[in-house]
């Protein structure tokens, strides 16, 4: 009896794995993954690092033709900008919107601003802050 061959018949079970192609695919995947990670880091830095002014609504008080809004603003020293606040009626319709400016050297500002409304407002919502 002859000894059995350890090689598979040529072309019978598909192509054997091409190690060079596998290596190139792994390199391409690593490069694309690194590029995606760098892109995510850039957008995170741009969104968080470049935002020099931010705020939050602490409380608000309804009046007949206005809403008094207590804002806490955090910003870089010397930075100036504005925050946009809006109020809505019970029906959901917008009844007031205004921009309030903040500047100076203080890094934390607590301020009560008055937002004039066309009818009684039931909410006070901070839409965003933008640095100049």
Short mmCIF file of N, CA and C in Angstrom, two decimals:
data_model
loop_
_atom_site.label_atom_id
_atom_site.label_comp_id
_atom_site.label_asym_id
_atom_site.label_seq_id
_atom_site.Cartn_x
_atom_site.Cartn_y
_atom_site.Cartn_z
N UNK A 1 0.83 -1.17 0.00
CA UNK A 1 0.00 0.00 0.00
C UNK A 1 0.87 1.24 0.00
N UNK A 2 0.36 2.21 -0.65
CA UNK A 2 1.09 3.47 -0.71
C UNK A 2 0.59 4.40 0.39
N UNK A 3 1.37 5.35 0.73
CA UNK A 3 0.98 6.29 1.77
C UNK A 3 0.01 7.32 1.20
N UNK A 4 -0.90 7.78 2.04
CA UNK A 4 -1.91 8.74 1.60
C UNK A 4 -1.28 10.13 1.47
N UNK A 5 -1.72 10.83 0.48
CA UNK A 5 -1.21 12.20 0.25
C UNK A 5 -1.88 13.16 1.23
N UNK A 6 -1.13 14.10 1.77
CA UNK A 6 -1.68 15.08 2.70
C UNK A 6 -2.17 16.33 1.98
N UNK A 7 -1.90 16.47 0.71
CA UNK A 7 -2.35 17.62 -0.07
C UNK A 7 -3.75 17.35 -0.61
N UNK A 8 -4.57 18.41 -0.63
CA UNK A 8 -5.92 18.28 -1.19
C UNK A 8 -5.84 18.35 -2.70
N UNK A 9 -6.77 17.74 -3.37
CA UNK A 9 -6.78 17.81 -4.84
C UNK A 9 -6.92 19.27 -5.29
N UNK A 10 -6.19 19.66 -6.31
CA UNK A 10 -6.15 21.04 -6.81
C UNK A 10 -7.52 21.45 -7.34
N UNK A 11 -8.06 22.58 -6.85
CA UNK A 11 -9.31 23.14 -7.36
C UNK A 11 -10.57 22.45 -6.87
N UNK A 12 -10.44 21.43 -6.07
CA UNK A 12 -11.63 20.69 -5.66
C UNK A 12 -12.36 21.35 -4.50
N UNK A 13 -11.69 21.98 -3.58
CA UNK A 13 -12.29 22.55 -2.38
C UNK A 13 -12.19 24.08 -2.36
N UNK A 14 -12.09 24.73 -3.47
CA UNK A 14 -11.99 26.18 -3.53
C UNK A 14 -10.55 26.62 -3.39
N UNK A 15 -10.36 27.93 -3.43
CA UNK A 15 -9.01 28.48 -3.34
C UNK A 15 -8.48 28.38 -1.92
N UNK A 16 -7.23 28.16 -1.82
CA UNK A 16 -6.61 28.20 -0.50
C UNK A 16 -6.51 29.66 -0.09
N UNK A 17 -6.48 29.94 1.18
CA UNK A 17 -6.45 31.33 1.63
C UNK A 17 -5.15 31.99 1.17
N UNK A 18 -5.31 33.19 0.66
CA UNK A 18 -4.16 33.94 0.19
C UNK A 18 -3.69 34.81 1.35
N UNK A 19 -2.61 34.46 1.96
CA UNK A 19 -2.13 35.16 3.15
C UNK A 19 -1.75 36.60 2.85
N UNK A 20 -1.26 36.88 1.68
CA UNK A 20 -0.89 38.24 1.32
C UNK A 20 -2.14 39.13 1.24
N UNK A 21 -3.22 38.64 0.64
CA UNK A 21 -4.47 39.40 0.55
C UNK A 21 -5.08 39.60 1.94
N UNK A 22 -5.02 38.59 2.80
CA UNK A 22 -5.52 38.74 4.16
C UNK A 22 -4.75 39.80 4.92
N UNK A 23 -3.44 39.83 4.74
CA UNK A 23 -2.60 40.81 5.41
C UNK A 23 -2.94 42.23 4.93
N UNK A 24 -3.16 42.40 3.63
CA UNK A 24 -3.53 43.72 3.08
C UNK A 24 -4.89 44.17 3.61
N UNK A 25 -5.83 43.25 3.72
CA UNK A 25 -7.15 43.60 4.26
C UNK A 25 -7.06 44.03 5.72
N UNK A 26 -6.24 43.36 6.49
CA UNK A 26 -6.07 43.74 7.89
C UNK A 26 -5.46 45.13 8.00
N UNK A 27 -4.46 45.42 7.18
CA UNK A 27 -3.84 46.75 7.20
C UNK A 27 -4.86 47.82 6.80
N UNK A 28 -5.64 47.55 5.76
CA UNK A 28 -6.66 48.51 5.32
C UNK A 28 -7.69 48.74 6.42
N UNK A 29 -8.09 47.70 7.13
CA UNK A 29 -9.07 47.85 8.22
C UNK A 29 -8.49 48.69 9.36
N UNK A 30 -7.23 48.48 9.70
CA UNK A 30 -6.60 49.26 10.76
C UNK A 30 -6.49 50.73 10.36
N UNK A 31 -6.10 50.99 9.11
CA UNK A 31 -5.98 52.38 8.64
C UNK A 31 -7.35 53.06 8.64
N UNK A 32 -8.37 52.41 8.13
CA UNK A 32 -9.71 53.00 8.12
C UNK A 32 -10.24 53.21 9.53
N UNK A 33 -9.97 52.28 10.43
CA UNK A 33 -10.38 52.45 11.82
C UNK A 33 -9.70 53.64 12.48
N UNK A 34 -8.40 53.81 12.20
CA UNK A 34 -7.66 54.95 12.75
C UNK A 34 -8.20 56.27 12.19
N UNK A 35 -8.52 56.30 10.92
CA UNK A 35 -9.09 57.51 10.32
C UNK A 35 -10.45 57.85 10.93
N UNK A 36 -11.27 56.85 11.14
CA UNK A 36 -12.58 57.07 11.76
C UNK A 36 -12.42 57.58 13.19
N UNK A 37 -11.51 57.02 13.93
CA UNK A 37 -11.25 57.47 15.29
C UNK A 37 -10.74 58.91 15.31
N UNK A 38 -9.85 59.26 14.39
CA UNK A 38 -9.35 60.63 14.30
C UNK A 38 -10.46 61.60 13.94
N UNK A 39 -11.34 61.21 13.03
CA UNK A 39 -12.47 62.06 12.64
C UNK A 39 -13.42 62.29 13.81
N UNK A 40 -13.70 61.24 14.58
CA UNK A 40 -14.56 61.39 15.75
C UNK A 40 -13.91 62.30 16.79
N UNK A 41 -12.60 62.17 16.99
CA UNK A 41 -11.88 63.03 17.92
C UNK A 41 -11.92 64.49 17.49
N UNK A 42 -11.79 64.74 16.19
CA UNK A 42 -11.84 66.12 15.68
C UNK A 42 -13.21 66.73 15.94
N UNK A 43 -14.27 66.00 15.63
CA UNK A 43 -15.61 66.54 15.86
C UNK A 43 -15.90 66.73 17.34
N UNK A 44 -15.43 65.84 18.19
CA UNK A 44 -15.62 66.01 19.63
C UNK A 44 -14.88 67.24 20.12
N UNK A 45 -13.66 67.46 19.67
CA UNK A 45 -12.91 68.65 20.06
C UNK A 45 -13.60 69.90 19.55
N UNK A 46 -14.05 69.88 18.32
CA UNK A 46 -14.70 71.06 17.74
C UNK A 46 -15.97 71.39 18.51
N UNK A 47 -16.76 70.38 18.87
CA UNK A 47 -18.03 70.62 19.55
C UNK A 47 -17.81 71.03 21.01
N UNK A 48 -16.94 70.34 21.71
CA UNK A 48 -16.75 70.60 23.14
C UNK A 48 -15.69 71.68 23.37
N UNK A 49 -14.58 71.57 22.70
CA UNK A 49 -13.47 72.48 22.94
C UNK A 49 -13.70 73.89 22.44
N UNK A 50 -14.46 74.04 21.39
CA UNK A 50 -14.68 75.36 20.81
C UNK A 50 -15.88 76.08 21.42
N UNK A 51 -16.68 75.39 22.21
CA UNK A 51 -17.85 76.01 22.82
C UNK A 51 -17.40 76.82 24.02
N UNK A 52 -17.29 78.15 23.86
CA UNK A 52 -16.74 78.99 24.91
C UNK A 52 -17.80 79.53 25.86
N UNK A 53 -19.07 79.28 25.56
CA UNK A 53 -20.13 79.77 26.42
C UNK A 53 -21.25 78.73 26.47
N UNK A 54 -21.71 78.44 27.67
CA UNK A 54 -22.82 77.50 27.85
C UNK A 54 -23.67 77.98 29.02
N UNK A 55 -24.89 77.51 29.07
CA UNK A 55 -25.80 77.97 30.12
C UNK A 55 -26.84 76.89 30.40
N UNK A 56 -27.57 77.11 31.48
CA UNK A 56 -28.71 76.26 31.79
C UNK A 56 -29.76 77.09 32.51
N UNK A 57 -31.00 76.68 32.32
CA UNK A 57 -32.11 77.34 33.00
C UNK A 57 -32.22 76.76 34.40
N UNK A 58 -32.11 77.61 35.41
CA UNK A 58 -32.23 77.17 36.80
C UNK A 58 -33.70 77.13 37.20
N UNK A 59 -34.42 78.20 36.89
CA UNK A 59 -35.85 78.26 37.19
C UNK A 59 -36.48 79.33 36.32
N UNK A 60 -37.80 79.35 36.31
CA UNK A 60 -38.51 80.42 35.61
C UNK A 60 -39.82 80.70 36.34
N UNK A 61 -40.29 81.91 36.14
CA UNK A 61 -41.52 82.35 36.79
C UNK A 61 -42.44 82.96 35.74
N UNK A 62 -43.67 82.48 35.70
CA UNK A 62 -44.63 82.96 34.71
C UNK A 62 -45.27 84.26 35.17
N UNK A 63 -45.47 85.15 34.22
CA UNK A 63 -46.24 86.37 34.45
C UNK A 63 -47.24 86.49 33.31
N UNK A 64 -48.07 87.53 33.36
CA UNK A 64 -49.11 87.67 32.34
C UNK A 64 -48.52 87.87 30.94
N UNK A 65 -47.57 88.77 30.79
CA UNK A 65 -47.01 89.07 29.47
C UNK A 65 -45.50 88.87 29.42
N UNK A 66 -44.96 88.06 30.30
CA UNK A 66 -43.52 87.83 30.33
C UNK A 66 -43.22 86.56 31.12
N UNK A 67 -42.00 86.08 30.95
CA UNK A 67 -41.49 84.96 31.74
C UNK A 67 -40.12 85.39 32.26
N UNK A 68 -39.95 85.34 33.57
CA UNK A 68 -38.65 85.66 34.16
C UNK A 68 -37.86 84.36 34.25
N UNK A 69 -36.68 84.37 33.64
CA UNK A 69 -35.87 83.16 33.52
C UNK A 69 -34.56 83.37 34.28
N UNK A 70 -34.26 82.46 35.21
CA UNK A 70 -32.99 82.49 35.93
C UNK A 70 -32.01 81.62 35.16
N UNK A 71 -30.98 82.25 34.58
CA UNK A 71 -29.97 81.54 33.81
C UNK A 71 -28.66 81.48 34.58
N UNK A 72 -27.98 80.37 34.47
CA UNK A 72 -26.61 80.24 34.97
C UNK A 72 -25.73 80.04 33.75
N UNK A 73 -24.86 81.02 33.49
CA UNK A 73 -24.02 81.02 32.31
C UNK A 73 -22.59 80.73 32.72
N UNK A 74 -21.93 79.82 32.01
CA UNK A 74 -20.52 79.52 32.21
C UNK A 74 -19.80 79.83 30.90
N UNK A 75 -18.69 80.59 31.02
CA UNK A 75 -17.97 80.97 29.82
C UNK A 75 -16.51 81.18 30.15
N UNK A 76 -15.70 81.29 29.11
CA UNK A 76 -14.28 81.61 29.29
C UNK A 76 -14.15 83.06 29.71
N UNK A 77 -13.13 83.37 30.49
CA UNK A 77 -12.90 84.76 30.91
C UNK A 77 -12.67 85.63 29.69
N UNK A 78 -13.37 86.72 29.62
CA UNK A 78 -13.23 87.64 28.50
C UNK A 78 -14.04 87.28 27.27
N UNK A 79 -14.63 86.09 27.25
CA UNK A 79 -15.44 85.70 26.10
C UNK A 79 -16.79 86.41 26.15
N UNK A 80 -17.33 86.68 25.00
CA UNK A 80 -18.65 87.28 24.95
C UNK A 80 -19.51 86.48 23.98
N UNK A 81 -20.80 86.56 24.18
CA UNK A 81 -21.72 85.82 23.33
C UNK A 81 -23.14 86.05 23.78
N UNK A 82 -24.02 85.23 23.27
CA UNK A 82 -25.44 85.37 23.60
C UNK A 82 -26.09 84.00 23.72
N UNK A 83 -27.17 83.98 24.48
CA UNK A 83 -27.96 82.77 24.65
C UNK A 83 -29.39 83.06 24.18
N UNK A 84 -29.98 82.11 23.49
CA UNK A 84 -31.33 82.25 22.98
C UNK A 84 -32.29 81.47 23.86
N UNK A 85 -33.34 82.16 24.31
CA UNK A 85 -34.35 81.56 25.19
C UNK A 85 -35.70 81.72 24.52
N UNK A 86 -36.55 80.71 24.65
CA UNK A 86 -37.91 80.82 24.12
C UNK A 86 -38.92 80.33 25.14
N UNK A 87 -40.15 80.75 24.94
CA UNK A 87 -41.25 80.32 25.79
C UNK A 87 -42.39 79.85 24.91
N UNK A 88 -43.12 78.86 25.40
CA UNK A 88 -44.26 78.33 24.66
C UNK A 88 -45.51 78.41 25.52
N UNK A 89 -46.64 78.55 24.84
CA UNK A 89 -47.94 78.53 25.53
C UNK A 89 -48.31 77.08 25.83
N UNK A 90 -49.38 76.91 26.55
CA UNK A 90 -49.85 75.57 26.90
C UNK A 90 -50.16 74.75 25.65
N UNK A 91 -50.58 75.41 24.57
CA UNK A 91 -50.91 74.71 23.33
C UNK A 91 -49.67 74.26 22.58
N UNK A 92 -48.48 74.75 22.96
CA UNK A 92 -47.25 74.40 22.27
C UNK A 92 -46.77 75.47 21.32
N UNK A 93 -47.59 76.49 21.10
CA UNK A 93 -47.22 77.59 20.21
C UNK A 93 -46.15 78.46 20.88
N UNK A 94 -45.20 78.91 20.09
CA UNK A 94 -44.16 79.79 20.62
C UNK A 94 -44.75 81.19 20.85
N UNK A 95 -44.57 81.70 22.07
CA UNK A 95 -45.12 83.01 22.40
C UNK A 95 -44.03 84.04 22.68
N UNK A 96 -42.78 83.61 22.71
CA UNK A 96 -41.69 84.56 22.93
C UNK A 96 -40.35 83.92 22.67
N UNK A 97 -39.44 84.73 22.11
CA UNK A 97 -38.07 84.28 21.85
C UNK A 97 -37.17 85.50 21.90
N UNK A 98 -36.03 85.37 22.55
CA UNK A 98 -35.11 86.51 22.64
C UNK A 98 -33.68 86.02 22.86
N UNK A 99 -32.73 86.88 22.45
CA UNK A 99 -31.31 86.64 22.69
C UNK A 99 -30.87 87.53 23.83
N UNK A 100 -30.09 86.98 24.74
CA UNK A 100 -29.55 87.75 25.87
C UNK A 100 -28.03 87.69 25.80
N UNK A 101 -27.38 88.85 25.81
CA UNK A 101 -25.93 88.95 25.69
C UNK A 101 -25.25 88.79 27.04
N UNK A 102 -24.08 88.15 26.99
CA UNK A 102 -23.25 87.98 28.18
C UNK A 102 -21.81 88.28 27.78
N UNK A 103 -21.17 89.18 28.50
CA UNK A 103 -19.77 89.48 28.24
C UNK A 103 -19.10 89.89 29.54
N UNK A 104 -17.86 90.23 29.49
CA UNK A 104 -17.10 90.58 30.69
C UNK A 104 -16.10 89.51 31.04
N UNK A 105 -15.44 89.72 32.18
CA UNK A 105 -14.38 88.80 32.59
C UNK A 105 -14.86 87.67 33.49
N UNK A 106 -16.08 87.75 34.00
CA UNK A 106 -16.59 86.70 34.89
C UNK A 106 -16.73 85.39 34.12
N UNK A 107 -16.42 84.28 34.79
CA UNK A 107 -16.55 82.97 34.15
C UNK A 107 -17.87 82.29 34.49
N UNK A 108 -18.55 82.77 35.50
CA UNK A 108 -19.86 82.22 35.89
C UNK A 108 -20.78 83.39 36.19
N UNK A 109 -21.93 83.40 35.54
CA UNK A 109 -22.88 84.51 35.70
C UNK A 109 -24.24 83.91 36.04
N UNK A 110 -24.83 84.36 37.14
CA UNK A 110 -26.23 84.05 37.49
C UNK A 110 -27.03 85.30 37.21
N UNK A 111 -28.01 85.18 36.33
CA UNK A 111 -28.76 86.36 35.96
C UNK A 111 -30.22 85.99 35.70
N UNK A 112 -31.11 86.85 36.15
CA UNK A 112 -32.53 86.68 35.87
C UNK A 112 -32.87 87.63 34.72
N UNK A 113 -33.32 87.05 33.60
CA UNK A 113 -33.68 87.85 32.43
C UNK A 113 -35.18 87.78 32.22
N UNK A 114 -35.73 88.80 31.62
CA UNK A 114 -37.17 88.86 31.38
C UNK A 114 -37.44 88.67 29.90
N UNK A 115 -38.18 87.64 29.58
CA UNK A 115 -38.57 87.33 28.21
C UNK A 115 -40.00 87.78 28.00
N UNK A 116 -40.20 88.78 27.17
CA UNK A 116 -41.55 89.27 26.87
C UNK A 116 -42.28 88.26 25.99
N UNK A 117 -43.56 88.04 26.29
CA UNK A 117 -44.36 87.07 25.55
C UNK A 117 -45.63 87.72 25.02
N UNK A 118 -46.20 87.14 23.98
CA UNK A 118 -47.44 87.66 23.39
C UNK A 118 -48.67 87.16 24.13
N UNK A 119 -48.54 86.07 24.85
CA UNK A 119 -49.60 85.53 25.71
C UNK A 119 -48.91 84.77 26.83
N UNK A 120 -49.63 84.35 27.86
CA UNK A 120 -48.96 83.69 28.98
C UNK A 120 -48.13 82.47 28.54
N UNK A 121 -46.87 82.49 28.89
CA UNK A 121 -45.98 81.38 28.56
C UNK A 121 -45.92 80.38 29.70
N UNK A 122 -45.87 79.10 29.36
CA UNK A 122 -45.84 78.06 30.39
C UNK A 122 -44.49 77.37 30.47
N UNK A 123 -43.57 77.72 29.58
CA UNK A 123 -42.24 77.11 29.60
C UNK A 123 -41.18 78.18 29.41
N UNK A 124 -39.97 77.83 29.76
CA UNK A 124 -38.79 78.62 29.44
C UNK A 124 -37.73 77.63 29.00
N UNK A 125 -37.33 77.73 27.75
CA UNK A 125 -36.42 76.74 27.17
C UNK A 125 -35.18 77.45 26.61
N UNK A 126 -34.03 76.96 27.00
CA UNK A 126 -32.77 77.48 26.47
C UNK A 126 -32.50 76.76 25.15
N UNK A 127 -32.46 77.52 24.04
CA UNK A 127 -32.23 76.91 22.74
C UNK A 127 -30.76 76.71 22.45
N UNK A 128 -29.90 77.56 23.05
CA UNK A 128 -28.47 77.41 22.82
C UNK A 128 -27.74 78.70 23.09
N UNK A 129 -26.42 78.58 23.17
CA UNK A 129 -25.55 79.74 23.38
C UNK A 129 -24.47 79.74 22.31
N UNK A 130 -24.08 80.93 21.90
CA UNK A 130 -23.08 81.08 20.84
C UNK A 130 -22.08 82.14 21.24
N UNK A 131 -20.81 81.85 21.06
CA UNK A 131 -19.75 82.82 21.34
C UNK A 131 -19.56 83.70 20.10
N UNK A 132 -19.16 84.94 20.35
CA UNK A 132 -18.89 85.86 19.24
C UNK A 132 -17.58 85.57 18.59
#
